Coordinates of C-alpha atoms in Angstrom, one line a residue:
M1 CA 87.8 110.4 -50.5
R2 CA 85.3 107.5 -48.6
Y3 CA 86.2 105.0 -51.1
I4 CA 90.3 105.1 -49.9
I5 CA 89.3 105.5 -46.0
A6 CA 87.1 102.3 -47.0
L7 CA 90.2 100.5 -48.2
I8 CA 92.8 101.7 -45.4
A9 CA 89.3 100.6 -43.2
F10 CA 90.8 96.9 -44.6
L11 CA 94.2 97.1 -42.8
V12 CA 92.8 98.1 -39.6
L13 CA 90.3 94.9 -39.4
P14 CA 90.1 92.9 -36.5
L15 CA 93.0 90.0 -35.7
A16 CA 93.1 87.8 -38.9
Y17 CA 92.5 84.5 -38.3
A18 CA 95.0 83.4 -40.7
V19 CA 94.3 79.1 -40.6
K20 CA 96.3 76.0 -41.0
V21 CA 95.2 74.3 -43.8
H22 CA 95.0 70.6 -43.6
D23 CA 94.6 67.5 -46.6
L24 CA 97.4 69.8 -48.2
Y25 CA 98.3 66.2 -49.4
E26 CA 95.1 64.7 -50.2
A27 CA 93.1 65.5 -53.6
M28 CA 89.9 65.0 -55.3
I29 CA 89.2 64.3 -58.4
P30 CA 85.7 62.7 -59.9
V31 CA 84.9 59.7 -61.0
A32 CA 83.2 58.1 -63.8
S33 CA 82.6 55.0 -61.3
Q34 CA 84.6 53.7 -59.5
S35 CA 86.5 50.7 -61.4
S36 CA 90.7 51.0 -61.1
Q37 CA 90.9 51.8 -64.9
D38 CA 89.0 55.2 -64.1
R39 CA 91.4 55.4 -60.7
M40 CA 95.0 54.2 -62.3
R41 CA 93.6 57.6 -64.6
A42 CA 93.1 60.0 -62.0
I43 CA 95.9 59.2 -59.4
P44 CA 98.4 61.4 -62.0
K45 CA 95.9 63.9 -61.6
A46 CA 95.7 63.6 -58.1
L47 CA 99.2 64.0 -57.8
E48 CA 99.7 66.8 -59.9
Q49 CA 96.8 68.2 -57.3
V50 CA 98.5 68.2 -54.8
L51 CA 101.9 69.0 -55.9
V52 CA 100.1 72.4 -57.3
K53 CA 98.9 72.6 -53.8
N54 CA 101.7 72.8 -51.6
S55 CA 104.2 74.8 -54.5
G56 CA 101.9 77.6 -55.1
N57 CA 103.0 77.1 -59.0
L58 CA 99.7 76.4 -61.3
D59 CA 103.0 75.6 -64.7
I60 CA 104.1 72.7 -62.2
A61 CA 103.2 69.9 -64.1
K62 CA 105.2 71.2 -67.1
D63 CA 108.5 70.6 -65.4
A64 CA 110.5 67.8 -67.2
R65 CA 111.1 66.7 -63.2
I66 CA 107.9 66.6 -62.1
K67 CA 106.3 65.1 -65.8
S68 CA 108.4 62.0 -65.0
S69 CA 107.1 62.2 -61.7
L70 CA 103.7 62.2 -62.7
Q71 CA 103.9 58.6 -64.8
H72 CA 105.2 56.6 -61.5
A73 CA 102.7 58.7 -59.5
E74 CA 100.8 55.4 -58.1
N75 CA 104.2 55.0 -56.1
L76 CA 103.4 57.8 -53.7
L77 CA 100.3 56.9 -52.9
Q78 CA 98.9 56.5 -49.2
E79 CA 95.3 55.6 -49.0
Y80 CA 92.3 56.2 -51.3
S81 CA 88.2 56.3 -51.1
Y82 CA 85.2 57.5 -52.7
Q83 CA 82.3 59.6 -51.6
P84 CA 79.3 60.4 -54.1
S85 CA 79.6 63.9 -56.1
T86 CA 76.1 65.7 -56.8
V87 CA 78.1 68.9 -58.8
N88 CA 78.4 66.8 -62.1
L89 CA 75.6 63.4 -63.0
A90 CA 78.7 62.7 -66.0
F91 CA 80.8 62.2 -62.3
P92 CA 78.8 60.5 -59.6
Y93 CA 81.7 60.0 -57.4
L94 CA 84.5 62.1 -55.5
L95 CA 87.6 60.3 -55.1
I96 CA 89.5 60.9 -52.6
I97 CA 94.1 60.3 -52.6
K98 CA 96.6 60.7 -50.1
F99 CA 100.0 60.6 -50.8
D100 CA 102.6 60.3 -48.6
H101 CA 103.8 63.8 -47.2
V102 CA 107.5 63.0 -47.2
G103 CA 107.9 61.9 -50.6
V104 CA 105.8 65.0 -51.8
S105 CA 108.3 67.3 -50.2
Q106 CA 110.8 65.9 -51.8
L107 CA 110.1 65.5 -55.3
L108 CA 108.9 68.8 -55.6
K109 CA 112.6 70.1 -53.2
R110 CA 114.4 67.8 -56.4
A111 CA 112.6 69.1 -59.0
D112 CA 113.8 72.8 -57.2
Q113 CA 110.0 73.9 -56.5
P114 CA 109.4 75.8 -53.5
L115 CA 106.9 74.2 -50.5
W116 CA 104.0 76.2 -49.6
G117 CA 103.4 75.6 -45.9
S118 CA 100.4 74.9 -43.9
N119 CA 99.7 78.3 -42.6
R120 CA 97.4 80.6 -45.3
P121 CA 95.0 83.3 -45.5
L122 CA 92.0 82.9 -44.6
I123 CA 89.1 84.8 -47.5
L124 CA 85.7 86.3 -47.0
V125 CA 83.4 85.4 -50.0
W126 CA 80.7 88.4 -50.6
L127 CA 79.0 86.3 -53.8
A128 CA 75.5 87.2 -55.6
V129 CA 74.3 85.4 -57.5
P130 CA 70.9 85.1 -60.3
V131 CA 69.1 82.7 -59.0
S132 CA 65.7 84.0 -61.4
A133 CA 65.4 86.7 -64.6
E134 CA 65.1 89.3 -61.8
D135 CA 65.9 88.2 -58.5
M136 CA 69.6 87.9 -57.2
E137 CA 70.3 85.8 -53.4
I138 CA 73.9 86.2 -51.7
I139 CA 76.0 83.0 -51.0
G140 CA 75.8 82.0 -47.1
V141 CA 77.3 79.2 -45.6
D142 CA 74.5 77.3 -45.1
S143 CA 72.4 78.2 -48.7
A144 CA 71.2 74.9 -50.9
S145 CA 73.0 76.8 -54.3
T146 CA 75.2 73.8 -56.1
I147 CA 77.9 76.9 -56.9
L148 CA 78.1 77.1 -52.1
S149 CA 79.8 73.3 -52.8
L150 CA 81.3 74.4 -56.0
F151 CA 83.2 76.6 -54.7
K152 CA 84.4 74.6 -51.1
Q153 CA 85.6 72.1 -53.9
Q154 CA 87.4 73.9 -55.2
A155 CA 89.2 75.7 -52.9
A156 CA 90.5 72.2 -51.1
Q157 CA 91.4 71.4 -54.4
S158 CA 93.3 75.1 -54.1
G159 CA 94.6 74.2 -51.1
V160 CA 92.8 77.7 -50.1
P161 CA 90.9 78.6 -46.7
I162 CA 88.0 80.4 -47.3
I163 CA 84.6 81.2 -45.5
F164 CA 80.5 82.6 -46.5
P165 CA 78.5 84.7 -43.9
V166 CA 76.1 83.1 -42.2
M167 CA 73.7 85.7 -43.6
D168 CA 71.7 86.2 -40.6
M169 CA 70.5 89.2 -38.9
Q170 CA 73.4 91.5 -38.5
D171 CA 74.7 90.3 -42.1
L172 CA 71.7 91.0 -43.6
N173 CA 71.1 94.7 -42.0
Q174 CA 74.6 95.5 -42.8
I175 CA 74.9 94.3 -46.7
S176 CA 72.5 94.1 -49.7
I177 CA 72.6 92.7 -52.8
Q178 CA 73.4 95.6 -54.2
D179 CA 76.5 96.2 -52.5
I180 CA 77.8 93.4 -54.0
V181 CA 77.6 94.0 -56.7
T182 CA 78.3 97.5 -57.1
M183 CA 81.5 96.2 -54.8
S184 CA 80.6 99.1 -51.9
L185 CA 83.4 98.9 -49.9
P186 CA 82.5 100.9 -46.9
A187 CA 79.5 98.6 -46.8
L188 CA 81.8 95.2 -47.2
T189 CA 83.9 96.6 -44.4
R190 CA 81.4 97.1 -41.9
A191 CA 80.0 93.9 -42.9
S192 CA 83.5 91.8 -42.9
Q193 CA 84.9 93.2 -38.7
R194 CA 83.0 90.6 -37.6
Y195 CA 84.9 87.0 -39.1
A196 CA 88.4 89.1 -39.2
P197 CA 89.3 87.6 -42.6
D198 CA 93.1 87.7 -44.4
A199 CA 91.3 89.1 -47.4
V200 CA 87.8 89.8 -48.7
L201 CA 86.5 88.3 -52.6
V202 CA 83.3 90.3 -54.0
G203 CA 81.4 89.2 -56.7
H204 CA 78.7 88.3 -58.8
W205 CA 77.8 87.2 -62.5
V206 CA 75.4 87.5 -65.1
A207 CA 74.1 85.5 -67.3
M208 CA 75.4 86.5 -71.3
P209 CA 74.5 85.1 -74.3
Q210 CA 78.1 85.1 -75.6
Q211 CA 78.4 84.3 -80.0
G212 CA 74.2 83.0 -80.2
V213 CA 75.0 80.4 -76.7
Q214 CA 74.1 81.3 -73.0
G215 CA 77.2 81.5 -71.1
L216 CA 77.6 83.9 -67.6
Q217 CA 80.5 87.0 -66.7
S218 CA 81.4 87.5 -63.9
Q219 CA 82.9 90.4 -62.4
W220 CA 85.4 90.2 -58.9
K221 CA 87.4 92.0 -56.4
F222 CA 90.2 91.1 -54.3
V223 CA 91.1 93.3 -51.6
Q224 CA 94.2 92.1 -49.4
G225 CA 95.8 94.7 -47.1
G226 CA 95.3 97.5 -48.4
S227 CA 95.7 96.9 -52.2
E228 CA 93.0 95.1 -54.9
Q229 CA 92.8 93.3 -57.6
D230 CA 89.5 93.2 -59.9
W231 CA 89.4 90.8 -62.7
T232 CA 86.4 90.0 -65.3
I233 CA 86.2 86.1 -65.7
S234 CA 83.8 84.8 -68.2
G235 CA 82.8 81.3 -68.9
A236 CA 79.3 78.5 -70.2
S237 CA 79.4 77.9 -66.7
P238 CA 79.4 78.7 -63.4
N239 CA 81.8 75.6 -62.6
A240 CA 84.1 77.1 -65.7
I241 CA 84.0 80.7 -63.7
I242 CA 85.2 79.5 -60.7
D243 CA 88.0 77.2 -61.8
I244 CA 89.8 80.7 -63.3
L245 CA 88.7 83.0 -60.4
F246 CA 91.0 80.3 -58.9
N247 CA 93.3 80.5 -61.0
H248 CA 93.7 84.3 -60.5
I249 CA 93.5 83.9 -56.6
N250 CA 96.1 81.5 -56.7
T251 CA 98.4 83.5 -58.5
T252 CA 97.9 86.1 -56.5
L253 CA 98.3 84.3 -53.0
T254 CA 101.7 82.6 -54.5
H255 CA 102.9 85.8 -55.6
R256 CA 102.4 87.5 -51.8
Y257 CA 103.4 84.1 -50.0
V258 CA 106.0 82.1 -52.0
G259 CA 107.4 84.3 -54.6
Q260 CA 108.3 83.3 -58.1
V261 CA 109.7 79.4 -58.8
A262 CA 112.7 80.3 -59.5
A263 CA 114.3 79.2 -63.2
T264 CA 116.0 75.6 -63.1
N265 CA 119.7 76.5 -61.9
A266 CA 118.8 79.8 -60.4
Q267 CA 120.8 81.6 -57.8
P268 CA 118.5 80.3 -54.9
I269 CA 118.0 82.9 -52.4
E270 CA 119.5 82.3 -48.8
M271 CA 119.5 84.8 -45.9
L272 CA 119.7 84.7 -42.1
V273 CA 117.5 87.1 -40.4
T274 CA 117.8 88.3 -37.0
V275 CA 114.4 88.5 -35.2
Q276 CA 113.6 89.9 -31.6
V277 CA 110.4 89.3 -29.9
N278 CA 109.3 91.3 -26.8
G279 CA 106.7 90.1 -24.8
I280 CA 107.8 86.6 -24.3
T281 CA 107.6 85.8 -20.4
H282 CA 106.5 82.1 -20.9
S283 CA 108.4 79.3 -22.0
R284 CA 105.1 77.8 -23.9
D285 CA 104.8 81.0 -25.7
L286 CA 108.2 80.4 -26.8
T287 CA 107.4 77.2 -27.3
V288 CA 104.2 78.3 -29.8
L289 CA 105.9 80.9 -31.3
L290 CA 109.2 78.2 -32.1
R291 CA 107.0 75.9 -33.8
A292 CA 104.8 78.8 -35.7
L293 CA 108.3 80.3 -37.8
K294 CA 109.5 76.7 -37.9
Q295 CA 106.4 76.3 -40.4
V296 CA 106.7 79.1 -41.8
T297 CA 107.2 79.0 -46.1
G298 CA 110.8 79.3 -46.5
V299 CA 111.9 78.9 -43.2
E300 CA 114.8 76.3 -43.2
D301 CA 116.0 76.9 -39.4
V302 CA 115.3 78.8 -36.3
Q303 CA 117.9 79.2 -33.6
V304 CA 117.2 81.1 -30.7
I305 CA 120.4 83.5 -29.6
Q306 CA 119.6 85.3 -26.3
V307 CA 117.0 85.2 -23.8
S308 CA 115.8 88.0 -21.8
N309 CA 113.1 88.2 -19.1
N310 CA 110.5 89.4 -21.2
A311 CA 112.6 89.2 -25.0
V312 CA 114.4 86.6 -26.8
W313 CA 116.1 86.9 -30.3
L314 CA 116.4 84.4 -32.4
E315 CA 117.8 83.8 -35.9
I316 CA 116.3 82.5 -38.7
D317 CA 117.6 81.4 -42.1
V318 CA 115.0 82.2 -44.7
H319 CA 115.3 80.5 -48.1
T320 CA 112.6 83.3 -49.4
A321 CA 112.5 87.1 -50.3
L322 CA 112.5 88.9 -47.3
D323 CA 109.0 90.7 -48.2
N324 CA 107.4 86.9 -48.8
F325 CA 108.9 85.8 -45.4
L326 CA 107.7 88.6 -44.1
E327 CA 103.8 88.1 -45.4
N328 CA 104.1 84.9 -44.3
V329 CA 104.7 85.7 -40.5
A330 CA 102.4 88.4 -40.4
L331 CA 99.5 85.3 -40.6
I332 CA 101.3 83.9 -37.1
P333 CA 98.0 85.2 -34.8
H334 CA 99.4 86.9 -32.2
L335 CA 102.6 88.0 -33.4
V336 CA 103.0 92.2 -34.4
L337 CA 105.9 93.4 -36.6
E338 CA 106.8 96.6 -34.3
S339 CA 110.4 98.1 -36.5
K340 CA 113.4 97.1 -37.8
R341 CA 115.9 98.4 -36.1
D342 CA 119.9 97.8 -36.5
E343 CA 119.1 95.1 -39.3
T344 CA 117.2 93.8 -36.7
L345 CA 113.2 92.9 -37.0
V346 CA 111.3 93.9 -33.8
Y347 CA 108.2 91.9 -32.8
T348 CA 105.7 91.9 -30.3
W349 CA 104.1 89.0 -28.9
D350 CA 100.3 90.3 -27.5
R351 CA 99.0 87.5 -26.2

Protein backbone atom coordinates (compact mmCIF):
# COMPACT_ATOMS: atom_id res chain seq x y z
CA MET A 1 0.00 0.00 0.00
CA ARG A 2 2.83 2.41 0.84
CA TYR A 3 4.40 1.70 -2.57
CA ILE A 4 1.12 2.45 -4.38
CA ILE A 5 0.65 5.70 -2.48
CA ALA A 6 4.18 6.79 -3.40
CA LEU A 7 3.56 6.03 -7.07
CA ILE A 8 0.32 7.99 -7.02
CA ALA A 9 2.17 10.88 -5.39
CA PHE A 10 4.16 11.37 -8.57
CA LEU A 11 0.85 12.31 -10.18
CA VAL A 12 0.33 15.21 -7.81
CA LEU A 13 3.75 16.82 -7.91
CA PRO A 14 3.62 20.61 -8.37
CA LEU A 15 3.05 21.98 -11.88
CA ALA A 16 5.77 20.43 -14.02
CA TYR A 17 8.21 22.67 -15.81
CA ALA A 18 8.26 21.12 -19.29
CA VAL A 19 10.99 23.01 -21.06
CA LYS A 20 11.58 24.34 -24.52
CA VAL A 21 14.63 22.57 -25.90
CA HIS A 22 17.00 24.71 -27.92
CA ASP A 23 19.76 23.58 -30.26
CA LEU A 24 17.60 20.86 -31.81
CA TYR A 25 19.27 21.57 -35.14
CA GLU A 26 22.74 21.42 -33.67
CA ALA A 27 24.91 18.34 -33.11
CA MET A 28 28.12 17.64 -31.20
CA ILE A 29 30.51 15.03 -32.58
CA PRO A 30 33.79 14.05 -30.85
CA VAL A 31 36.71 14.31 -33.30
CA ALA A 32 40.42 13.56 -33.11
CA SER A 33 41.51 16.77 -34.84
CA GLN A 34 40.28 19.95 -36.52
CA SER A 35 41.27 18.68 -39.97
CA SER A 36 38.88 18.95 -42.92
CA GLN A 37 38.99 15.16 -43.30
CA ASP A 38 37.74 14.55 -39.77
CA ARG A 39 35.14 17.26 -40.21
CA MET A 40 33.76 15.82 -43.46
CA ARG A 41 33.51 12.36 -41.87
CA ALA A 42 31.61 13.85 -38.93
CA ILE A 43 29.02 15.85 -40.89
CA PRO A 44 26.78 12.87 -41.87
CA LYS A 45 26.89 11.62 -38.25
CA ALA A 46 25.91 15.08 -37.06
CA LEU A 47 22.96 15.29 -39.45
CA GLU A 48 21.78 11.84 -38.36
CA GLN A 49 21.95 13.01 -34.73
CA VAL A 50 19.85 16.08 -35.58
CA LEU A 51 17.29 13.99 -37.47
CA VAL A 52 16.95 11.63 -34.50
CA LYS A 53 16.52 14.58 -32.10
CA ASN A 54 13.79 16.09 -34.25
CA SER A 55 11.89 12.90 -35.08
CA GLY A 56 12.51 10.64 -32.10
CA ASN A 57 13.19 7.79 -34.54
CA LEU A 58 16.39 6.00 -33.52
CA ASP A 59 16.38 3.99 -36.76
CA ILE A 60 15.88 6.95 -39.07
CA ALA A 61 19.15 6.33 -40.94
CA LYS A 62 17.72 3.03 -42.22
CA ASP A 63 15.13 4.90 -44.29
CA ALA A 64 16.30 4.90 -47.93
CA ARG A 65 15.32 8.55 -48.44
CA ILE A 66 17.20 9.63 -45.33
CA LYS A 67 20.20 7.46 -46.19
CA SER A 68 20.51 9.21 -49.55
CA SER A 69 20.37 12.66 -47.93
CA LEU A 70 23.04 11.73 -45.38
CA GLN A 71 25.46 11.22 -48.26
CA HIS A 72 25.05 14.93 -49.05
CA ALA A 73 24.70 16.20 -45.48
CA GLU A 74 27.01 19.15 -46.15
CA ASN A 75 24.23 20.71 -48.27
CA LEU A 76 22.26 21.44 -45.08
CA LEU A 77 25.24 22.68 -43.05
CA GLN A 78 24.95 26.25 -41.75
CA GLU A 79 27.96 26.70 -39.49
CA TYR A 80 30.43 24.80 -37.35
CA SER A 81 32.84 25.41 -34.47
CA TYR A 82 35.06 23.48 -32.06
CA GLN A 83 35.37 23.27 -28.31
CA PRO A 84 37.75 21.26 -26.11
CA SER A 85 36.54 17.95 -24.70
CA THR A 86 37.96 16.13 -21.68
CA VAL A 87 35.57 13.18 -21.79
CA ASN A 88 37.68 11.07 -24.19
CA LEU A 89 41.40 11.73 -24.62
CA ALA A 90 41.35 10.01 -28.03
CA PHE A 91 38.90 12.68 -29.23
CA PRO A 92 40.06 15.95 -27.64
CA TYR A 93 37.62 18.16 -29.58
CA LEU A 94 33.87 18.47 -29.91
CA LEU A 95 32.82 19.52 -33.39
CA ILE A 96 29.61 21.55 -33.07
CA ILE A 97 27.63 21.60 -36.31
CA LYS A 98 24.46 23.59 -36.93
CA PHE A 99 22.09 22.67 -39.77
CA ASP A 100 19.42 24.66 -41.58
CA HIS A 101 16.20 24.07 -39.65
CA VAL A 102 13.95 24.61 -42.67
CA GLY A 103 15.92 22.10 -44.72
CA VAL A 104 15.87 19.53 -41.90
CA SER A 105 12.11 19.92 -41.41
CA GLN A 106 11.50 19.55 -45.14
CA LEU A 107 13.69 16.45 -45.27
CA LEU A 108 11.72 14.82 -42.45
CA LYS A 109 8.44 15.69 -44.13
CA ARG A 110 9.56 14.26 -47.49
CA ALA A 111 10.58 11.05 -45.72
CA ASP A 112 7.19 10.83 -43.93
CA GLN A 113 8.90 11.11 -40.55
CA PRO A 114 7.28 12.74 -37.49
CA LEU A 115 8.49 16.09 -36.23
CA TRP A 116 8.88 16.18 -32.44
CA GLY A 117 8.19 19.66 -31.09
CA SER A 118 10.59 21.61 -28.90
CA ASN A 119 8.46 21.43 -25.71
CA ARG A 120 9.74 18.31 -23.98
CA PRO A 121 9.36 16.72 -20.54
CA LEU A 122 11.93 17.64 -17.91
CA ILE A 123 13.63 14.64 -16.26
CA LEU A 124 15.12 14.78 -12.76
CA VAL A 125 18.01 12.32 -12.33
CA TRP A 126 18.82 10.70 -9.00
CA LEU A 127 22.07 8.79 -9.62
CA ALA A 128 24.45 7.07 -7.19
CA VAL A 129 27.83 5.87 -8.48
CA PRO A 130 30.82 4.22 -6.77
CA VAL A 131 33.84 6.37 -5.96
CA SER A 132 35.77 3.51 -4.33
CA ALA A 133 35.28 -0.14 -3.43
CA GLU A 134 33.29 0.88 -0.34
CA ASP A 135 31.83 4.33 -1.02
CA MET A 136 29.27 5.83 -3.40
CA GLU A 137 28.23 9.40 -4.14
CA ILE A 138 25.08 11.05 -5.40
CA ILE A 139 25.71 13.01 -8.57
CA GLY A 140 24.59 16.61 -8.06
CA VAL A 141 24.42 19.61 -10.33
CA ASP A 142 27.87 20.80 -9.20
CA SER A 143 29.54 17.40 -9.13
CA ALA A 144 33.11 17.26 -10.44
CA SER A 145 32.56 13.72 -11.72
CA THR A 146 32.94 13.06 -15.46
CA ILE A 147 29.66 11.15 -15.15
CA LEU A 148 27.82 14.47 -15.01
CA SER A 149 29.53 15.61 -18.22
CA LEU A 150 28.68 12.33 -19.95
CA PHE A 151 25.01 12.66 -18.98
CA LYS A 152 24.80 16.27 -20.13
CA GLN A 153 26.50 15.49 -23.43
CA GLN A 154 24.24 12.51 -24.15
CA ALA A 155 21.14 14.49 -23.15
CA ALA A 156 22.11 17.28 -25.55
CA GLN A 157 22.70 14.76 -28.34
CA SER A 158 19.29 13.17 -27.68
CA GLY A 159 17.33 16.40 -27.28
CA VAL A 160 16.15 15.28 -23.84
CA PRO A 161 16.17 17.93 -21.05
CA ILE A 162 17.56 16.68 -17.73
CA ILE A 163 18.40 18.22 -14.37
CA PHE A 164 20.33 16.93 -11.38
CA PRO A 165 19.58 17.75 -7.73
CA VAL A 166 21.54 20.58 -6.12
CA MET A 167 22.36 18.32 -3.13
CA ASP A 168 22.14 21.13 -0.58
CA MET A 169 21.10 20.59 3.03
CA GLN A 170 17.46 20.17 2.05
CA ASP A 171 18.30 17.33 -0.34
CA LEU A 172 20.79 15.74 2.06
CA ASN A 173 18.16 15.70 4.81
CA GLN A 174 15.58 14.03 2.54
CA ILE A 175 17.50 11.55 0.42
CA SER A 176 20.31 9.06 1.00
CA ILE A 177 22.41 6.79 -1.18
CA GLN A 178 20.45 3.86 0.23
CA ASP A 179 17.18 5.47 -0.93
CA ILE A 180 18.55 5.59 -4.47
CA VAL A 181 20.03 2.08 -4.43
CA THR A 182 16.77 0.59 -3.10
CA MET A 183 14.74 2.99 -5.28
CA SER A 184 12.57 4.06 -2.36
CA LEU A 185 9.64 5.85 -3.97
CA PRO A 186 8.35 7.54 -0.77
CA ALA A 187 11.69 9.26 -0.12
CA LEU A 188 12.26 10.04 -3.81
CA THR A 189 8.79 11.56 -4.10
CA ARG A 190 9.40 13.95 -1.21
CA ALA A 191 12.84 14.95 -2.45
CA SER A 192 11.64 15.48 -6.02
CA GLN A 193 8.77 17.85 -5.20
CA ARG A 194 10.95 20.98 -5.04
CA TYR A 195 12.13 20.39 -8.64
CA ALA A 196 8.65 19.74 -10.10
CA PRO A 197 9.88 17.46 -12.90
CA ASP A 198 7.75 15.77 -15.54
CA ALA A 199 9.59 12.49 -14.92
CA VAL A 200 12.07 11.02 -12.47
CA LEU A 201 14.99 8.75 -13.38
CA VAL A 202 16.62 6.79 -10.55
CA GLY A 203 19.74 4.71 -11.05
CA HIS A 204 22.96 3.27 -9.71
CA TRP A 205 25.69 0.95 -10.90
CA VAL A 206 28.30 -1.39 -9.47
CA ALA A 207 31.43 -3.03 -10.84
CA MET A 208 30.78 -6.56 -12.09
CA PRO A 209 33.38 -8.83 -13.75
CA GLN A 210 32.14 -10.05 -17.14
CA GLN A 211 33.97 -13.10 -18.50
CA GLY A 212 37.11 -12.06 -16.68
CA VAL A 213 36.83 -8.43 -17.82
CA GLN A 214 35.83 -5.71 -15.38
CA GLY A 215 32.49 -4.21 -16.34
CA LEU A 216 29.51 -2.37 -14.85
CA GLN A 217 25.95 -3.41 -14.12
CA SER A 218 23.30 -0.76 -13.56
CA GLN A 219 19.69 -0.63 -12.38
CA TRP A 220 17.28 2.11 -13.45
CA LYS A 221 13.71 3.13 -12.73
CA PHE A 222 11.90 5.68 -14.90
CA VAL A 223 8.70 7.11 -13.39
CA GLN A 224 6.31 9.40 -15.24
CA GLY A 225 2.63 10.13 -14.88
CA GLY A 226 1.87 7.16 -12.65
CA SER A 227 3.66 4.65 -14.87
CA GLU A 228 7.13 3.25 -14.44
CA GLN A 229 9.72 1.24 -16.30
CA ASP A 230 12.67 -0.73 -14.95
CA TRP A 231 15.86 -1.34 -16.90
CA THR A 232 18.97 -3.40 -16.17
CA ILE A 233 21.91 -2.30 -18.30
CA SER A 234 25.40 -3.80 -18.40
CA GLY A 235 28.38 -2.25 -20.11
CA ALA A 236 32.13 -2.01 -20.19
CA SER A 237 32.12 1.66 -19.17
CA PRO A 238 29.83 4.44 -17.90
CA ASN A 239 29.75 5.83 -21.45
CA ALA A 240 28.40 2.55 -22.82
CA ILE A 241 25.73 2.35 -20.12
CA ILE A 242 24.61 5.96 -20.57
CA ASP A 243 24.37 5.48 -24.34
CA ILE A 244 22.03 2.48 -23.95
CA LEU A 245 20.10 4.25 -21.19
CA PHE A 246 19.27 7.22 -23.40
CA ASN A 247 18.13 4.86 -26.15
CA HIS A 248 15.60 3.47 -23.64
CA ILE A 249 14.56 6.98 -22.57
CA ASN A 250 14.24 8.16 -26.16
CA THR A 251 12.07 5.16 -27.09
CA THR A 252 9.84 5.70 -24.06
CA LEU A 253 9.33 9.42 -24.68
CA THR A 254 8.87 9.00 -28.42
CA HIS A 255 6.11 6.46 -27.87
CA ARG A 256 4.39 8.80 -25.45
CA TYR A 257 4.78 12.17 -27.18
CA VAL A 258 5.38 11.42 -30.86
CA GLY A 259 3.73 8.04 -31.44
CA GLN A 260 4.87 5.19 -33.61
CA VAL A 261 6.73 6.14 -36.77
CA ALA A 262 4.35 5.52 -39.63
CA ALA A 263 5.32 2.87 -42.15
CA THR A 264 5.85 3.96 -45.75
CA ASN A 265 2.53 4.42 -47.57
CA ALA A 266 0.61 4.07 -44.29
CA GLN A 267 -2.62 6.04 -44.00
CA PRO A 268 -1.70 9.35 -42.31
CA ILE A 269 -3.47 10.39 -39.12
CA GLU A 270 -5.48 13.59 -39.51
CA MET A 271 -8.27 14.92 -37.30
CA LEU A 272 -9.93 18.15 -36.25
CA VAL A 273 -10.07 18.56 -32.48
CA THR A 274 -12.37 21.09 -30.83
CA VAL A 275 -10.96 22.63 -27.66
CA GLN A 276 -12.68 24.94 -25.15
CA VAL A 277 -10.38 26.91 -22.86
CA ASN A 278 -11.92 28.68 -19.87
CA GLY A 279 -10.17 31.45 -17.96
CA ILE A 280 -8.93 33.42 -20.98
CA THR A 281 -9.61 36.99 -19.83
CA HIS A 282 -6.82 38.92 -21.55
CA SER A 283 -5.68 39.08 -25.15
CA ARG A 284 -2.12 38.35 -24.05
CA ASP A 285 -3.27 35.03 -22.56
CA LEU A 286 -4.84 34.09 -25.87
CA THR A 287 -1.66 35.03 -27.71
CA VAL A 288 0.46 32.88 -25.39
CA LEU A 289 -1.99 29.98 -25.67
CA LEU A 290 -2.12 30.03 -29.47
CA ARG A 291 1.66 30.25 -29.75
CA ALA A 292 2.08 27.28 -27.40
CA LEU A 293 -0.50 25.14 -29.21
CA LYS A 294 1.04 25.80 -32.62
CA GLN A 295 4.35 24.44 -31.29
CA VAL A 296 2.81 21.17 -30.10
CA THR A 297 4.03 18.03 -31.85
CA GLY A 298 1.56 16.96 -34.52
CA VAL A 299 -0.36 20.25 -34.68
CA GLU A 300 -0.63 21.63 -38.22
CA ASP A 301 -2.96 24.57 -37.59
CA VAL A 302 -5.00 26.30 -34.86
CA GLN A 303 -8.09 28.37 -35.61
CA VAL A 304 -10.17 30.48 -33.20
CA ILE A 305 -13.85 29.71 -33.83
CA GLN A 306 -15.54 31.51 -30.91
CA VAL A 307 -14.62 33.93 -28.12
CA SER A 308 -16.60 34.92 -25.00
CA ASN A 309 -15.79 37.06 -21.97
CA ASN A 310 -13.68 34.40 -20.28
CA ALA A 311 -13.43 31.48 -22.70
CA VAL A 312 -12.28 30.64 -26.19
CA TRP A 313 -13.14 27.79 -28.57
CA LEU A 314 -10.50 26.48 -30.94
CA GLU A 315 -10.40 24.07 -33.85
CA ILE A 316 -7.04 22.30 -34.05
CA ASP A 317 -5.79 20.37 -37.08
CA VAL A 318 -3.96 17.40 -35.53
CA HIS A 319 -1.74 14.98 -37.48
CA THR A 320 -0.94 12.51 -34.71
CA ALA A 321 -2.83 10.11 -32.45
CA LEU A 322 -5.14 11.80 -29.95
CA ASP A 323 -3.29 10.26 -26.99
CA ASN A 324 0.00 11.74 -28.24
CA PHE A 325 -1.68 15.12 -28.74
CA LEU A 326 -3.05 15.07 -25.17
CA GLU A 327 0.35 14.14 -23.72
CA ASN A 328 2.03 17.04 -25.52
CA VAL A 329 -0.66 19.57 -24.62
CA ALA A 330 -0.21 18.49 -20.98
CA LEU A 331 3.29 19.97 -21.18
CA ILE A 332 1.94 23.49 -21.74
CA PRO A 333 2.22 25.49 -18.50
CA HIS A 334 -1.05 26.81 -16.99
CA LEU A 335 -3.27 24.65 -19.26
CA VAL A 336 -5.24 22.08 -17.23
CA LEU A 337 -7.54 19.44 -18.75
CA GLU A 338 -10.93 19.43 -17.01
CA SER A 339 -13.14 17.14 -19.08
CA LYS A 340 -14.17 15.86 -22.48
CA ARG A 341 -17.67 17.13 -23.19
CA ASP A 342 -19.62 16.31 -26.39
CA GLU A 343 -16.46 15.63 -28.41
CA THR A 344 -14.93 18.84 -27.05
CA LEU A 345 -11.83 18.91 -24.86
CA VAL A 346 -12.39 21.38 -22.01
CA TYR A 347 -9.37 23.06 -20.42
CA THR A 348 -8.84 25.77 -17.82
CA TRP A 349 -6.18 28.44 -18.22
CA ASP A 350 -4.85 28.59 -14.65
CA ARG A 351 -2.62 31.63 -14.47
